[in-house]
Amino acid sequence: MLVGHSDGASIAIIHAGSGGKARALVLEAPHVFTEEMGLRSIANAREAYERGDLRQRLAKHHRDVDAAFWGWNRPWLDPEFRKWNLEEFLPRIVAPILVVQGEQDEYGTQKQVDAVQHGAANAEVLLLPRCGHSPHKDQPEATLRGIADFVRRYV
């Protein structure tokens, strides 16, 4: 079972859609393609990293905080990255999928969820109100309950 958040969910899509083994996928706030609002949020994160306290907050979780941040931020903001799209992988995923998405996700809209639902054969959605990009932090109980229910049914 693959569980991925954000870019990790995108990696799970690529793996399963490329023939990699997976009995089930839990995609928390997945990115299937770029969206302008998400790119704006990523640009805002760059600003917070350079001028605010984001670097200090992230340093608690990363040995090389600059490599981690810039390795994520620069590719997303590269103008060529606007063409990035994973929809071609979705029809090839045979495992059941749970998409966990916050209604107030600052990095992706309902269009990401819709792409997974329309592109993959067996996808269901847990859409959480009052929840941003990190359902496991913003709505931990609801997220865990939804994942546990999904796992009981499919794994």
mmCIF file of C-alpha atoms in Angstrom:
data_model
loop_
_atom_site.group_PDB
_atom_site.id
_atom_site.type_symbol
_atom_site.label_atom_id
_atom_site.label_comp_id
_atom_site.label_asym_id
_atom_site.label_seq_id
_atom_site.Cartn_x
_atom_site.Cartn_y
_atom_site.Cartn_z
ATOM 1 C CA MET A 1 0.000 0.000 0.000
ATOM 2 C CA LEU A 2 1.364 3.370 -1.011
ATOM 3 C CA VAL A 3 0.608 6.421 1.120
ATOM 4 C CA GLY A 4 1.843 9.752 -0.143
ATOM 5 C CA HIS A 5 1.259 13.385 0.709
ATOM 6 C CA SER A 6 1.515 16.199 -1.860
ATOM 7 C CA ASP A 7 4.504 15.475 -4.118
ATOM 8 C CA GLY A 8 4.729 12.055 -2.429
ATOM 9 C CA ALA A 9 1.192 11.335 -3.652
ATOM 10 C CA SER A 10 2.318 12.318 -7.140
ATOM 11 C CA ILE A 11 5.201 9.864 -6.859
ATOM 12 C CA ALA A 12 2.726 7.135 -5.855
ATOM 13 C CA ILE A 13 0.657 7.920 -8.985
ATOM 14 C CA ILE A 14 3.737 7.614 -11.185
ATOM 15 C CA HIS A 15 4.799 4.352 -9.524
ATOM 16 C CA ALA A 16 1.407 2.649 -9.713
ATOM 17 C CA GLY A 17 0.691 4.059 -13.177
ATOM 18 C CA SER A 18 4.004 2.735 -14.463
ATOM 19 C CA GLY A 19 3.278 -0.859 -13.500
ATOM 20 C CA GLY A 20 4.763 -0.712 -10.005
ATOM 21 C CA LYS A 21 3.224 -2.950 -7.375
ATOM 22 C CA ALA A 22 0.565 -1.501 -5.104
ATOM 23 C CA ARG A 23 -2.489 -3.098 -3.506
ATOM 24 C CA ALA A 24 -3.963 0.308 -2.736
ATOM 25 C CA LEU A 25 -3.055 4.001 -2.806
ATOM 26 C CA VAL A 26 -3.834 6.738 -0.311
ATOM 27 C CA LEU A 27 -3.198 10.057 -2.026
ATOM 28 C CA GLU A 28 -3.267 12.946 0.408
ATOM 29 C CA ALA A 29 -3.467 16.312 -1.392
ATOM 30 C CA PRO A 30 -2.059 14.904 -4.651
ATOM 31 C CA HIS A 31 -0.734 17.013 -7.496
ATOM 32 C CA VAL A 32 -1.747 15.731 -10.931
ATOM 33 C CA PHE A 33 -0.931 18.916 -12.862
ATOM 34 C CA THR A 34 0.072 22.496 -12.117
ATOM 35 C CA GLU A 35 -2.492 25.143 -11.225
ATOM 36 C CA GLU A 36 -1.930 28.888 -11.085
ATOM 37 C CA MET A 37 -3.214 29.144 -7.517
ATOM 38 C CA GLY A 38 -0.792 26.440 -6.411
ATOM 39 C CA LEU A 39 2.108 28.140 -8.147
ATOM 40 C CA ARG A 40 1.186 31.401 -6.391
ATOM 41 C CA SER A 41 1.246 29.592 -3.053
ATOM 42 C CA ILE A 42 4.645 28.107 -3.874
ATOM 43 C CA ALA A 43 5.931 31.582 -4.766
ATOM 44 C CA ASN A 44 4.555 32.827 -1.434
ATOM 45 C CA ALA A 45 6.416 30.001 0.311
ATOM 46 C CA ARG A 46 9.642 31.191 -1.337
ATOM 47 C CA GLU A 47 8.975 34.674 0.033
ATOM 48 C CA ALA A 48 8.312 33.269 3.523
ATOM 49 C CA TYR A 49 11.508 31.209 3.299
ATOM 50 C CA GLU A 50 13.659 34.156 2.236
ATOM 51 C CA ARG A 51 12.103 36.863 4.416
ATOM 52 C CA GLY A 52 10.084 35.126 7.131
ATOM 53 C CA ASP A 53 10.541 32.300 9.599
ATOM 54 C CA LEU A 54 9.780 29.384 7.254
ATOM 55 C CA ARG A 55 13.437 28.384 6.945
ATOM 56 C CA GLN A 56 13.779 28.196 10.715
ATOM 57 C CA ARG A 57 10.576 26.155 11.073
ATOM 58 C CA LEU A 58 11.612 23.709 8.335
ATOM 59 C CA ALA A 59 15.125 23.336 9.737
ATOM 60 C CA LYS A 60 13.656 21.312 12.620
ATOM 61 C CA HIS A 61 12.673 18.610 10.123
ATOM 62 C CA HIS A 62 15.505 18.624 7.563
ATOM 63 C CA ARG A 63 19.241 17.997 7.925
ATOM 64 C CA ASP A 64 19.930 20.184 4.867
ATOM 65 C CA VAL A 65 16.998 22.565 4.911
ATOM 66 C CA ASP A 66 18.221 24.611 1.947
ATOM 67 C CA ALA A 67 18.576 21.551 -0.289
ATOM 68 C CA ALA A 68 15.134 20.305 0.753
ATOM 69 C CA PHE A 69 13.382 23.627 0.228
ATOM 70 C CA TRP A 70 15.089 24.730 -2.984
ATOM 71 C CA GLY A 71 14.908 21.196 -4.405
ATOM 72 C CA TRP A 72 11.130 21.496 -4.102
ATOM 73 C CA ASN A 73 10.554 25.205 -4.784
ATOM 74 C CA ARG A 74 12.767 25.844 -7.803
ATOM 75 C CA PRO A 75 11.424 23.037 -10.024
ATOM 76 C CA TRP A 76 7.807 24.013 -9.339
ATOM 77 C CA LEU A 77 8.479 27.658 -10.205
ATOM 78 C CA ASP A 78 10.481 26.912 -13.343
ATOM 79 C CA PRO A 79 8.345 28.186 -16.279
ATOM 80 C CA GLU A 80 8.778 24.855 -18.107
ATOM 81 C CA PHE A 81 7.187 23.037 -15.166
ATOM 82 C CA ARG A 82 3.790 24.513 -16.061
ATOM 83 C CA LYS A 83 3.524 21.712 -18.657
ATOM 84 C CA TRP A 84 3.921 18.987 -16.005
ATOM 85 C CA ASN A 85 0.961 16.575 -15.980
ATOM 86 C CA LEU A 86 0.427 13.059 -14.615
ATOM 87 C CA GLU A 87 -3.020 12.342 -16.067
ATOM 88 C CA GLU A 88 -1.589 9.769 -18.477
ATOM 89 C CA PHE A 89 -0.654 7.517 -15.526
ATOM 90 C CA LEU A 90 -4.131 7.400 -13.960
ATOM 91 C CA PRO A 91 -5.901 4.978 -16.352
ATOM 92 C CA ARG A 92 -3.133 2.421 -15.810
ATOM 93 C CA ILE A 93 -3.624 2.269 -12.031
ATOM 94 C CA VAL A 94 -5.498 -0.902 -11.142
ATOM 95 C CA ALA A 95 -5.328 -0.582 -7.354
ATOM 96 C CA PRO A 96 -8.104 1.173 -5.424
ATOM 97 C CA ILE A 97 -7.361 4.798 -4.555
ATOM 98 C CA LEU A 98 -8.415 7.024 -1.675
ATOM 99 C CA VAL A 99 -7.885 10.737 -2.288
ATOM 100 C CA VAL A 100 -7.823 12.778 0.924
ATOM 101 C CA GLN A 101 -8.201 16.474 0.179
ATOM 102 C CA GLY A 102 -8.772 19.570 2.269
ATOM 103 C CA GLU A 103 -11.399 21.976 0.961
ATOM 104 C CA GLN A 104 -9.072 24.911 1.692
ATOM 105 C CA ASP A 105 -5.905 23.369 0.221
ATOM 106 C CA GLU A 106 -3.670 26.284 -0.707
ATOM 107 C CA TYR A 107 -1.701 24.240 -3.248
ATOM 108 C CA GLY A 108 -4.442 22.499 -5.218
ATOM 109 C CA THR A 109 -8.144 22.705 -6.009
ATOM 110 C CA GLN A 110 -10.966 20.245 -6.514
ATOM 111 C CA LYS A 111 -9.690 19.901 -10.084
ATOM 112 C CA GLN A 112 -6.861 17.685 -8.772
ATOM 113 C CA VAL A 113 -9.406 15.383 -7.124
ATOM 114 C CA ASP A 114 -11.620 15.374 -10.209
ATOM 115 C CA ALA A 115 -8.666 14.386 -12.392
ATOM 116 C CA VAL A 116 -7.979 11.333 -10.234
ATOM 117 C CA GLN A 117 -11.654 10.356 -10.098
ATOM 118 C CA HIS A 118 -12.100 10.676 -13.865
ATOM 119 C CA GLY A 119 -8.758 9.196 -14.810
ATOM 120 C CA ALA A 120 -8.535 6.172 -12.532
ATOM 121 C CA ALA A 121 -10.957 3.259 -12.479
ATOM 122 C CA ASN A 122 -11.404 2.847 -8.735
ATOM 123 C CA ALA A 123 -10.997 6.132 -6.858
ATOM 124 C CA GLU A 124 -12.943 7.463 -3.922
ATOM 125 C CA VAL A 125 -12.616 10.801 -2.145
ATOM 126 C CA LEU A 126 -12.514 12.024 1.412
ATOM 127 C CA LEU A 127 -13.026 15.803 1.157
ATOM 128 C CA LEU A 128 -12.470 17.537 4.484
ATOM 129 C CA PRO A 129 -13.921 20.944 5.430
ATOM 130 C CA ARG A 130 -11.846 23.477 7.374
ATOM 131 C CA CYS A 131 -8.753 21.716 6.113
ATOM 132 C CA GLY A 132 -5.747 22.917 4.126
ATOM 133 C CA HIS A 133 -2.918 21.116 2.371
ATOM 134 C CA SER A 134 -2.084 18.794 5.272
ATOM 135 C CA PRO A 135 -5.170 16.817 6.285
ATOM 136 C CA HIS A 136 -3.054 14.652 8.611
ATOM 137 C CA LYS A 137 -2.306 17.821 10.616
ATOM 138 C CA ASP A 138 -5.478 19.882 10.077
ATOM 139 C CA GLN A 139 -7.989 17.047 10.540
ATOM 140 C CA PRO A 140 -5.970 14.142 12.025
ATOM 141 C CA GLU A 141 -8.888 12.161 13.443
ATOM 142 C CA ALA A 142 -11.027 12.381 10.289
ATOM 143 C CA THR A 143 -8.011 11.586 8.106
ATOM 144 C CA LEU A 144 -7.032 8.538 10.154
ATOM 145 C CA ARG A 145 -10.634 7.315 10.315
ATOM 146 C CA GLY A 146 -11.026 7.653 6.540
ATOM 147 C CA ILE A 147 -7.762 5.868 5.813
ATOM 148 C CA ALA A 148 -8.536 3.094 8.312
ATOM 149 C CA ASP A 149 -11.962 2.496 6.750
ATOM 150 C CA PHE A 150 -10.400 2.380 3.285
ATOM 151 C CA VAL A 151 -7.668 -0.032 4.390
ATOM 152 C CA ARG A 152 -10.196 -2.377 6.023
ATOM 153 C CA ARG A 153 -12.065 -2.628 2.732
ATOM 154 C CA TYR A 154 -9.166 -3.056 0.342
ATOM 155 C CA VAL A 155 -6.012 -4.312 2.049
#
